[in-house]
PDB file of N, CA and C in Angstrom:
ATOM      1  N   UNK A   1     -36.042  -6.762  20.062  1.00  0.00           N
ATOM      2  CA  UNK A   1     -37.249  -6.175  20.584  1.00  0.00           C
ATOM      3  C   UNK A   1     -36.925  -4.776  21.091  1.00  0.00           C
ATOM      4  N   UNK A   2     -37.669  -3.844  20.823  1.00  0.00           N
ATOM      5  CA  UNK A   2     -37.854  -2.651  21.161  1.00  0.00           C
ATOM      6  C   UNK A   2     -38.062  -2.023  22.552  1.00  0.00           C
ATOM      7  N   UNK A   3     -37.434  -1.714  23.388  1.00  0.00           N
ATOM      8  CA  UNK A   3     -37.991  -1.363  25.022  1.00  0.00           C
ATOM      9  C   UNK A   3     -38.514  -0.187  24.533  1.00  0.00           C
ATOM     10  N   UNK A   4     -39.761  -0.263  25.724  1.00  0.00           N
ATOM     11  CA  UNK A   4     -40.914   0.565  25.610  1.00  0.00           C
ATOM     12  C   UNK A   4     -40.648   1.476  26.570  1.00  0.00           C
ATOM     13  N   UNK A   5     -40.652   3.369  25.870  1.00  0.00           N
ATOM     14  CA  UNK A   5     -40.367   4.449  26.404  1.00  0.00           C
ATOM     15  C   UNK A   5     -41.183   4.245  27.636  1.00  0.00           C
ATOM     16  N   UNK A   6     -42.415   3.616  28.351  1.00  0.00           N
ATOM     17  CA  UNK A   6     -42.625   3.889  29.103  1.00  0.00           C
ATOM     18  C   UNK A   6     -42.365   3.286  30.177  1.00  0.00           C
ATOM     19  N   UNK A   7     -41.204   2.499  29.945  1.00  0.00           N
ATOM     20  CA  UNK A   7     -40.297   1.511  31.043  1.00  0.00           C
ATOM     21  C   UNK A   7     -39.204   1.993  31.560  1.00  0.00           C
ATOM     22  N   UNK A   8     -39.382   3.131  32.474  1.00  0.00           N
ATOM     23  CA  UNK A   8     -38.291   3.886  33.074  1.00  0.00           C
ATOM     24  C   UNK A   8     -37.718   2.781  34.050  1.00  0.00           C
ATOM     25  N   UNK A   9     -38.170   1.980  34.523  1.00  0.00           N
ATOM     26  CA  UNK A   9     -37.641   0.678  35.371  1.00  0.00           C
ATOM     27  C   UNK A   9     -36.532  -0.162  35.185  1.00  0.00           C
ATOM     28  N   UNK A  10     -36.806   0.024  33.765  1.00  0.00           N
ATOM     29  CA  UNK A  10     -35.562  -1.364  33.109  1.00  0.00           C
ATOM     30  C   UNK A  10     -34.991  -0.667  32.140  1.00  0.00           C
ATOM     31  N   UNK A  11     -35.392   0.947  31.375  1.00  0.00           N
ATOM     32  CA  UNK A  11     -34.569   1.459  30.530  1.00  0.00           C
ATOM     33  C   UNK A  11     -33.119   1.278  30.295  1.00  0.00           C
ATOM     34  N   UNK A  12     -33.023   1.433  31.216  1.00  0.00           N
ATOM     35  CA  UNK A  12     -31.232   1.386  31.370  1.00  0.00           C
ATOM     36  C   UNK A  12     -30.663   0.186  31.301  1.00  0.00           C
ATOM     37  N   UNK A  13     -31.073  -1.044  31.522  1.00  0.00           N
ATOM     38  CA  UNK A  13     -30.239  -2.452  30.871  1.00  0.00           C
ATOM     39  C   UNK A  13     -30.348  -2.000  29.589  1.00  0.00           C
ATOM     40  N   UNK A  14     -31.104  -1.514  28.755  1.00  0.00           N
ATOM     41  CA  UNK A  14     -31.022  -1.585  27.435  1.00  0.00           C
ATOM     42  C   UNK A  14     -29.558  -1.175  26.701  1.00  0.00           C
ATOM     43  N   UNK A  15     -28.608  -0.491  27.282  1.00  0.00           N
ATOM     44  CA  UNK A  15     -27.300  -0.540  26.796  1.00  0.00           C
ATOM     45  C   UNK A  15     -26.169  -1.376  27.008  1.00  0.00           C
ATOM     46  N   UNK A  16     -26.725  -2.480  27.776  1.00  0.00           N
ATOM     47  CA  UNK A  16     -25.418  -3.356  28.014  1.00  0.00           C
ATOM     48  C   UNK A  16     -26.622  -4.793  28.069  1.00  0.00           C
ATOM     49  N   UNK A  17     -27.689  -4.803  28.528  1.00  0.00           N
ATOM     50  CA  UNK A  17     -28.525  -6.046  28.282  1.00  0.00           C
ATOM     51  C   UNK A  17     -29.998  -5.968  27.817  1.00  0.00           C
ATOM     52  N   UNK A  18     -30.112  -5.804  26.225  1.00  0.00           N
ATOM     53  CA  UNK A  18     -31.183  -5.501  26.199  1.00  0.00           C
ATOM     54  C   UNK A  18     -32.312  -6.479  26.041  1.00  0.00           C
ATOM     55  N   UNK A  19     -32.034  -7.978  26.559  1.00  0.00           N
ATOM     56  CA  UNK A  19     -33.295  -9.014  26.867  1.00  0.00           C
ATOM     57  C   UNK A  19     -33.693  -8.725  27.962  1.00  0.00           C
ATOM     58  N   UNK A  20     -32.523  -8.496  29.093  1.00  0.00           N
ATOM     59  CA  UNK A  20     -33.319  -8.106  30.622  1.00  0.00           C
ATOM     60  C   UNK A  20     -33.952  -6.517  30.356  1.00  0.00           C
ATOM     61  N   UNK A  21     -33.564  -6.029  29.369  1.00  0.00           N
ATOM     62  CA  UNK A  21     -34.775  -5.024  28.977  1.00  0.00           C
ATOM     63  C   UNK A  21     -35.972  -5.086  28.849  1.00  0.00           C
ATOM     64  N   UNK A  22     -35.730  -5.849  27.583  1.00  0.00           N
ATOM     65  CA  UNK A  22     -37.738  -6.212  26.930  1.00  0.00           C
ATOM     66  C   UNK A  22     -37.941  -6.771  28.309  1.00  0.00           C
ATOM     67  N   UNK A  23     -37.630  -7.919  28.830  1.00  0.00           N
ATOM     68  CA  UNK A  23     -38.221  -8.699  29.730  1.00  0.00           C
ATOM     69  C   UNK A  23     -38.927  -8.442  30.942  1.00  0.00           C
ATOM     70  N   UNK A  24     -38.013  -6.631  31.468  1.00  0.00           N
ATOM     71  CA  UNK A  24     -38.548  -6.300  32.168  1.00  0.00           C
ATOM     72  C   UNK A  24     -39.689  -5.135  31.947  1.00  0.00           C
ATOM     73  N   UNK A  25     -39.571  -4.709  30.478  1.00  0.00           N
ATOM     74  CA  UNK A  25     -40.543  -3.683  30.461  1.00  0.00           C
ATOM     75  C   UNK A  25     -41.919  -4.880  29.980  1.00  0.00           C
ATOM     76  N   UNK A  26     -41.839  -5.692  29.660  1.00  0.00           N
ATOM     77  CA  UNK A  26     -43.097  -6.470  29.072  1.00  0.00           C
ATOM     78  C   UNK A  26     -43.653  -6.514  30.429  1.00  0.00           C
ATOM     79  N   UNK A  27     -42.992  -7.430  31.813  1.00  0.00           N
ATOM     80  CA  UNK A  27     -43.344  -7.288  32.725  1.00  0.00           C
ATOM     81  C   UNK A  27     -44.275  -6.160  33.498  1.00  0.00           C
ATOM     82  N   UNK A  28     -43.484  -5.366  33.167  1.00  0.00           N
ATOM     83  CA  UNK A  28     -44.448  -3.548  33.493  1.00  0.00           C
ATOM     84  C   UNK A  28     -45.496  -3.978  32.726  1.00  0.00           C
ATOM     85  N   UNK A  29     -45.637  -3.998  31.475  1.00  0.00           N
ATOM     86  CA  UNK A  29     -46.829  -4.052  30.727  1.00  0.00           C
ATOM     87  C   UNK A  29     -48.006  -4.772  31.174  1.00  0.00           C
ATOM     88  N   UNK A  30     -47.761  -6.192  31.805  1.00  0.00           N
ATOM     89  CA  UNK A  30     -48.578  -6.691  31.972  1.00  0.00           C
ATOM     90  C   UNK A  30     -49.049  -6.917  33.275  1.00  0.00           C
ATOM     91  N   UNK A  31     -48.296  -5.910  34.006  1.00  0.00           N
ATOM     92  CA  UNK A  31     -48.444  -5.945  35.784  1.00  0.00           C
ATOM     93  C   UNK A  31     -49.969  -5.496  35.858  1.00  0.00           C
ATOM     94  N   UNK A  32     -50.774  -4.768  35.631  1.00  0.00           N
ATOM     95  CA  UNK A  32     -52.382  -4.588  35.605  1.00  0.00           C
ATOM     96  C   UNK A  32     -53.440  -5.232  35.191  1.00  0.00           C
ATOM     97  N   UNK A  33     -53.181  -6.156  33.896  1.00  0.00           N
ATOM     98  CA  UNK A  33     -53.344  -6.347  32.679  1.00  0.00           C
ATOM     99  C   UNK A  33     -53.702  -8.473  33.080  1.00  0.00           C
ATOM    100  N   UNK A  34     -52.550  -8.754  33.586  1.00  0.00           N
ATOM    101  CA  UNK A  34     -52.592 -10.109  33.286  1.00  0.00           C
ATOM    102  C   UNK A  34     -51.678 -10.301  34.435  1.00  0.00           C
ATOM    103  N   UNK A  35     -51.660 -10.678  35.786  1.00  0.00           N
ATOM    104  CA  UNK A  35     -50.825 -10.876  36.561  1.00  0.00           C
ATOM    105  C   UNK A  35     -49.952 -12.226  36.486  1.00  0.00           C
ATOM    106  N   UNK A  36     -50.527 -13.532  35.808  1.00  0.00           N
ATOM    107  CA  UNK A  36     -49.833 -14.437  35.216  1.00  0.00           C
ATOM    108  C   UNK A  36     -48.857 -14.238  34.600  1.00  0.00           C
ATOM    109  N   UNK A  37     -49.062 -13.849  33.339  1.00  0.00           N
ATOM    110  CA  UNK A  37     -48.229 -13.118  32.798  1.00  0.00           C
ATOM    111  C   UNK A  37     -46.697 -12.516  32.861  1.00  0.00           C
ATOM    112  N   UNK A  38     -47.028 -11.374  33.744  1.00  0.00           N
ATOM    113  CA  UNK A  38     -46.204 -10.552  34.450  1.00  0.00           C
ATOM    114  C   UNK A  38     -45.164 -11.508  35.252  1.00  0.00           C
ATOM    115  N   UNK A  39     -45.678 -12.397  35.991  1.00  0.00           N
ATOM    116  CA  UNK A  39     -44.930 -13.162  36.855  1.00  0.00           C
ATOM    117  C   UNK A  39     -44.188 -14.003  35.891  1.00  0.00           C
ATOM    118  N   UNK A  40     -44.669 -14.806  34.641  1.00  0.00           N
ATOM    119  CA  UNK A  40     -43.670 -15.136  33.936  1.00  0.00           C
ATOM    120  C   UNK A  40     -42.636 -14.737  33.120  1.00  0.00           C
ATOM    121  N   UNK A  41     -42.839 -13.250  32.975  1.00  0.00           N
ATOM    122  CA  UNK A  41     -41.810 -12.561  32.506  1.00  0.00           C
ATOM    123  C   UNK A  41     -41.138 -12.191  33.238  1.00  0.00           C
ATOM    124  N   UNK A  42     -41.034 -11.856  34.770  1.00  0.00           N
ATOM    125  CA  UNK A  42     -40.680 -11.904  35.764  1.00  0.00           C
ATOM    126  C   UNK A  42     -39.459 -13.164  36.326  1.00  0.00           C
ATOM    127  N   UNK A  43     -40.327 -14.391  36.356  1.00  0.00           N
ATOM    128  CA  UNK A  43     -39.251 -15.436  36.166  1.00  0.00           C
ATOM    129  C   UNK A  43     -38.384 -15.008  34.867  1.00  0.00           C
ATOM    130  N   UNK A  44     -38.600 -15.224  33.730  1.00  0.00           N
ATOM    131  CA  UNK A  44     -37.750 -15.054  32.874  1.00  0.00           C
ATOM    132  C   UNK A  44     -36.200 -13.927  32.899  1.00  0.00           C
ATOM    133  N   UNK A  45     -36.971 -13.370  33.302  1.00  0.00           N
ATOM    134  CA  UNK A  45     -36.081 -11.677  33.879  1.00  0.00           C
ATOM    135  C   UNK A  45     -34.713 -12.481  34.685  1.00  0.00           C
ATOM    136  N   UNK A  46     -35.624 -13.213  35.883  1.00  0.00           N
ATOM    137  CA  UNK A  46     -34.414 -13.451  36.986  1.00  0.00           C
ATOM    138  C   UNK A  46     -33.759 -14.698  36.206  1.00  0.00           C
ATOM    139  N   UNK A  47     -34.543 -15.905  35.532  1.00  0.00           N
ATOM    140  CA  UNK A  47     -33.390 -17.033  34.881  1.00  0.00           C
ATOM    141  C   UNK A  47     -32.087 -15.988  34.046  1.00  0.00           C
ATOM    142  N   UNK A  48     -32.676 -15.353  32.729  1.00  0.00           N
ATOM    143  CA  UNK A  48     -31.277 -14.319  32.645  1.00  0.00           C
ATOM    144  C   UNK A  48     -30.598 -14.021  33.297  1.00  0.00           C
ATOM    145  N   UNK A  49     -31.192 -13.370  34.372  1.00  0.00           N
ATOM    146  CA  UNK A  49     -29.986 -12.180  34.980  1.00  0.00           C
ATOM    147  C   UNK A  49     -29.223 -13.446  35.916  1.00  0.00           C
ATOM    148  N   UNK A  50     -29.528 -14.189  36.239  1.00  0.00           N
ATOM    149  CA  UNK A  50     -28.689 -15.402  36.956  1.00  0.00           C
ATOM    150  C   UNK A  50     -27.726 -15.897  36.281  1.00  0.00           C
ATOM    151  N   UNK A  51     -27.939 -16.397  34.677  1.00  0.00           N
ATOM    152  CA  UNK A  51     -27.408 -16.603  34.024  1.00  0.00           C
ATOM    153  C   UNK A  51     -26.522 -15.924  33.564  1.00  0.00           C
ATOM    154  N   UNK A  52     -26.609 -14.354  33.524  1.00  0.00           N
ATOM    155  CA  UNK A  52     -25.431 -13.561  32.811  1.00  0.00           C
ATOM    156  C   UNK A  52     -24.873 -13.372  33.978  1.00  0.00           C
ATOM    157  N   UNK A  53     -25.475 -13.346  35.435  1.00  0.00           N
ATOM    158  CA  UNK A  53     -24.053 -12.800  36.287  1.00  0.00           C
ATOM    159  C   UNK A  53     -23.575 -14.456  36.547  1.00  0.00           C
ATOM    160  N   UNK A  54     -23.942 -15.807  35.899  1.00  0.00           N
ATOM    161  CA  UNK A  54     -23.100 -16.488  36.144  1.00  0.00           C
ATOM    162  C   UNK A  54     -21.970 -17.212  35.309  1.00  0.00           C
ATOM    163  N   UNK A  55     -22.656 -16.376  34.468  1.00  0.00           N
ATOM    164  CA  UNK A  55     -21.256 -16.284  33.097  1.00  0.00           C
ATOM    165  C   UNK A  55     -20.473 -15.537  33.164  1.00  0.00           C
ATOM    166  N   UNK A  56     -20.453 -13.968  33.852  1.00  0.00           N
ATOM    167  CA  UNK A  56     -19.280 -12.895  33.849  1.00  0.00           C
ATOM    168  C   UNK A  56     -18.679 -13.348  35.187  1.00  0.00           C
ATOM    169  N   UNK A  57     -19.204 -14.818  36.221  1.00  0.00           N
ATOM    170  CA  UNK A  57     -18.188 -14.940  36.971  1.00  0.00           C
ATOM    171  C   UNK A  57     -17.453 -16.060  36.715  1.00  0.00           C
ATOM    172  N   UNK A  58     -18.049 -16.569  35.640  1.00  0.00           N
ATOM    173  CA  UNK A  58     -17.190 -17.777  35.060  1.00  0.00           C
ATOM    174  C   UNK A  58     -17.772 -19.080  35.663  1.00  0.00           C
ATOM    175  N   UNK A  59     -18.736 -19.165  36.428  1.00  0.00           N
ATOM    176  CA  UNK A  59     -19.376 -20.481  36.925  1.00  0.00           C
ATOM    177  C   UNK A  59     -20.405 -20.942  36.031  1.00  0.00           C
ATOM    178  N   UNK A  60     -20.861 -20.464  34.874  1.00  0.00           N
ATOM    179  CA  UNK A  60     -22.361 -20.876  34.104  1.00  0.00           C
ATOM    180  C   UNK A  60     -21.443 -21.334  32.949  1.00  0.00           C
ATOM    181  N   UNK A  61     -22.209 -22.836  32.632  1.00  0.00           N
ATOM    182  CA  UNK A  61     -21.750 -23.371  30.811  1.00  0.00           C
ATOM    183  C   UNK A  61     -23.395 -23.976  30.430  1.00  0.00           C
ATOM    184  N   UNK A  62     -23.240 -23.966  29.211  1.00  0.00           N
ATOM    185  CA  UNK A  62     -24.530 -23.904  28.551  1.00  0.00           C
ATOM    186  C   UNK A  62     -24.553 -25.294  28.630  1.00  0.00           C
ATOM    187  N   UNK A  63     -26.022 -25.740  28.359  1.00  0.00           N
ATOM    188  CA  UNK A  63     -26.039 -27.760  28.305  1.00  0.00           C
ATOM    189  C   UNK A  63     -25.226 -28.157  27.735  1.00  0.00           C
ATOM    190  N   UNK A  64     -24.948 -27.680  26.195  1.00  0.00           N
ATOM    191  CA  UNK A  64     -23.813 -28.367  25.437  1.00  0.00           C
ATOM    192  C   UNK A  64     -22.385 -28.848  26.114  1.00  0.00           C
ATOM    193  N   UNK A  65     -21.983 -27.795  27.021  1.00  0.00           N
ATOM    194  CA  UNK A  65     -20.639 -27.862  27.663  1.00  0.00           C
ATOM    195  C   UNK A  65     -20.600 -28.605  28.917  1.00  0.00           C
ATOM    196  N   UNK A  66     -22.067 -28.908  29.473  1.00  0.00           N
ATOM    197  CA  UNK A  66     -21.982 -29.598  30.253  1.00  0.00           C
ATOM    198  C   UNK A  66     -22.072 -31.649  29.752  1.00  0.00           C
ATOM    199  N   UNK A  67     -22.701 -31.537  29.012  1.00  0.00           N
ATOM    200  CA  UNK A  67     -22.836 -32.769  28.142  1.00  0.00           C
ATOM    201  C   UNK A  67     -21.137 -32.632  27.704  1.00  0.00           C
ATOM    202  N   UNK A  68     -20.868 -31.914  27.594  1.00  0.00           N
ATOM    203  CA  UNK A  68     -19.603 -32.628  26.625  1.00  0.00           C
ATOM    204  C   UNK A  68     -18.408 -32.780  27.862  1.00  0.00           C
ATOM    205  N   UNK A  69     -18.780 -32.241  29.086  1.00  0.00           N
ATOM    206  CA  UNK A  69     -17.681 -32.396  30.235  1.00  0.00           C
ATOM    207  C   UNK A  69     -18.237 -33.797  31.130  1.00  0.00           C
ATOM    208  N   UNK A  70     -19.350 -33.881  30.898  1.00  0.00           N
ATOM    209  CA  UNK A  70     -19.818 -35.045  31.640  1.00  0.00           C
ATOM    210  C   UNK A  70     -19.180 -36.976  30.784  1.00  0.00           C
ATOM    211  N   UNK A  71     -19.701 -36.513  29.337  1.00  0.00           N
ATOM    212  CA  UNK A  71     -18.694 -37.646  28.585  1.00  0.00           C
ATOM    213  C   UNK A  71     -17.088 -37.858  28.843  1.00  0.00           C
ATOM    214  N   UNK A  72     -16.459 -36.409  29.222  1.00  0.00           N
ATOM    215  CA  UNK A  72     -14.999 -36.277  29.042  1.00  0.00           C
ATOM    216  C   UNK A  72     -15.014 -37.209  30.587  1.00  0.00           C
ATOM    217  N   UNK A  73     -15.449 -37.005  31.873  1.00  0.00           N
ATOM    218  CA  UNK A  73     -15.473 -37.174  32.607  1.00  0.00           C
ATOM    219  C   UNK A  73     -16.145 -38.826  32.750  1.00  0.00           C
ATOM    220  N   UNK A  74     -17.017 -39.046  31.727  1.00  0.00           N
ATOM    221  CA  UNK A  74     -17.510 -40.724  31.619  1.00  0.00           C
ATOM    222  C   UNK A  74     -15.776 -41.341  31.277  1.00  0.00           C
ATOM    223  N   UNK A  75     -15.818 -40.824  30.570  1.00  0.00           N
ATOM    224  CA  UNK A  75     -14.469 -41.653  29.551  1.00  0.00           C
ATOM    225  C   UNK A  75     -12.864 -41.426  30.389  1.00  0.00           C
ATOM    226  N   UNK A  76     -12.770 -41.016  31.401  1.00  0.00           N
ATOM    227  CA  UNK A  76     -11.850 -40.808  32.260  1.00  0.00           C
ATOM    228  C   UNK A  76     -11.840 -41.882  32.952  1.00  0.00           C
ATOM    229  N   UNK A  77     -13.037 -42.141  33.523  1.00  0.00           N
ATOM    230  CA  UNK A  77     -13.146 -42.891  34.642  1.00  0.00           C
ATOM    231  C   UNK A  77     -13.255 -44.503  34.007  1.00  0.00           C
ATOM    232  N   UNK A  78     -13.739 -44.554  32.565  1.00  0.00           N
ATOM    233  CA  UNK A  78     -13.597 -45.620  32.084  1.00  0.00           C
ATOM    234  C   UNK A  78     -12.091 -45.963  31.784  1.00  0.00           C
ATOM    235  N   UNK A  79     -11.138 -45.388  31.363  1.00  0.00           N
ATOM    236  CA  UNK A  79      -9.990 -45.193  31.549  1.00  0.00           C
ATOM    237  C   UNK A  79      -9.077 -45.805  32.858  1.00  0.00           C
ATOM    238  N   UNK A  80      -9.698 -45.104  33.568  1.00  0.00           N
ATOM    239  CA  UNK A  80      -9.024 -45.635  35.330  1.00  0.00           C
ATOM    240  C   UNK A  80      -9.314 -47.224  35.513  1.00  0.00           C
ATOM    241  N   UNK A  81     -10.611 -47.638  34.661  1.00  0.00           N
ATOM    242  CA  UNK A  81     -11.300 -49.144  35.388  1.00  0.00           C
ATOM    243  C   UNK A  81     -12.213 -48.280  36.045  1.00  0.00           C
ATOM    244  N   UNK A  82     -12.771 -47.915  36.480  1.00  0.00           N
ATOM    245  CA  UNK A  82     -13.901 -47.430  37.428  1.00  0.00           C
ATOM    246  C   UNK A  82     -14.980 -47.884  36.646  1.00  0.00           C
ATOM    247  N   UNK A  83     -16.383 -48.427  37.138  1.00  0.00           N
ATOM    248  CA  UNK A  83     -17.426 -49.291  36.752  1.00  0.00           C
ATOM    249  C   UNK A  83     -18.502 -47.862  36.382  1.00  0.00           C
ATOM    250  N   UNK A  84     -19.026 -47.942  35.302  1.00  0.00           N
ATOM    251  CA  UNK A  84     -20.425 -46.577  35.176  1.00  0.00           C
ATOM    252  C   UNK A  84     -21.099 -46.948  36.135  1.00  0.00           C
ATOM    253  N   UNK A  85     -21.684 -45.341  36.326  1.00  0.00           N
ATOM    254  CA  UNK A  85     -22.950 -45.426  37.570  1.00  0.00           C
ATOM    255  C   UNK A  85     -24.122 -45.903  36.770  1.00  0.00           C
ATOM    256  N   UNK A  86     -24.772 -46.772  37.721  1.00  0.00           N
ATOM    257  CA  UNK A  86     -26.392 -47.128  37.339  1.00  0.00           C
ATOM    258  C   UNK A  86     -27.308 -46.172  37.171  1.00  0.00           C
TER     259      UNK A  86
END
């Protein structure tokens, strides 16, 4: 997606993140327009940006990795004798 020249707000993620780009210039777009809207692109904005600063600190794994640490972690404990949780 294209950030829109008239998004001096969020221009600048566009060289290192350009979804929190669109996300935030759509936001601009629809701040007059559709205040619903706006606020959900808004959320969207902050789930990203949570997400990428919690991947460059090494605390964020995607569902897949959590599903596959939660089995590793079933099958451990089945291992030990430990009974599954209900």
């Amino acid at each position: 997606m294209v950030v829109s020249a008239q998004s001096s707000n969020f221009a600048f993620l566009a060289t290192n993140a350009i979804q929190l780009a669109a996300l935030g210039a759509q936001a601009e777009r629809y701040f007059a327009e559709d205040a619903a809207v706006c606020l959900f692109k808004l959320r969207q904005f902050g789930e990203v940006m949570a997400q990428t600063v919690a991947a460059k600190a090494g605390l964020w794994a995607s569902p897949e990795e959590r599903a596959a640490r939660s089995e590793q972690e079933r099958q451990e404990l089945e291992a030990l004798g430990c009974p599954p949780h209900s």
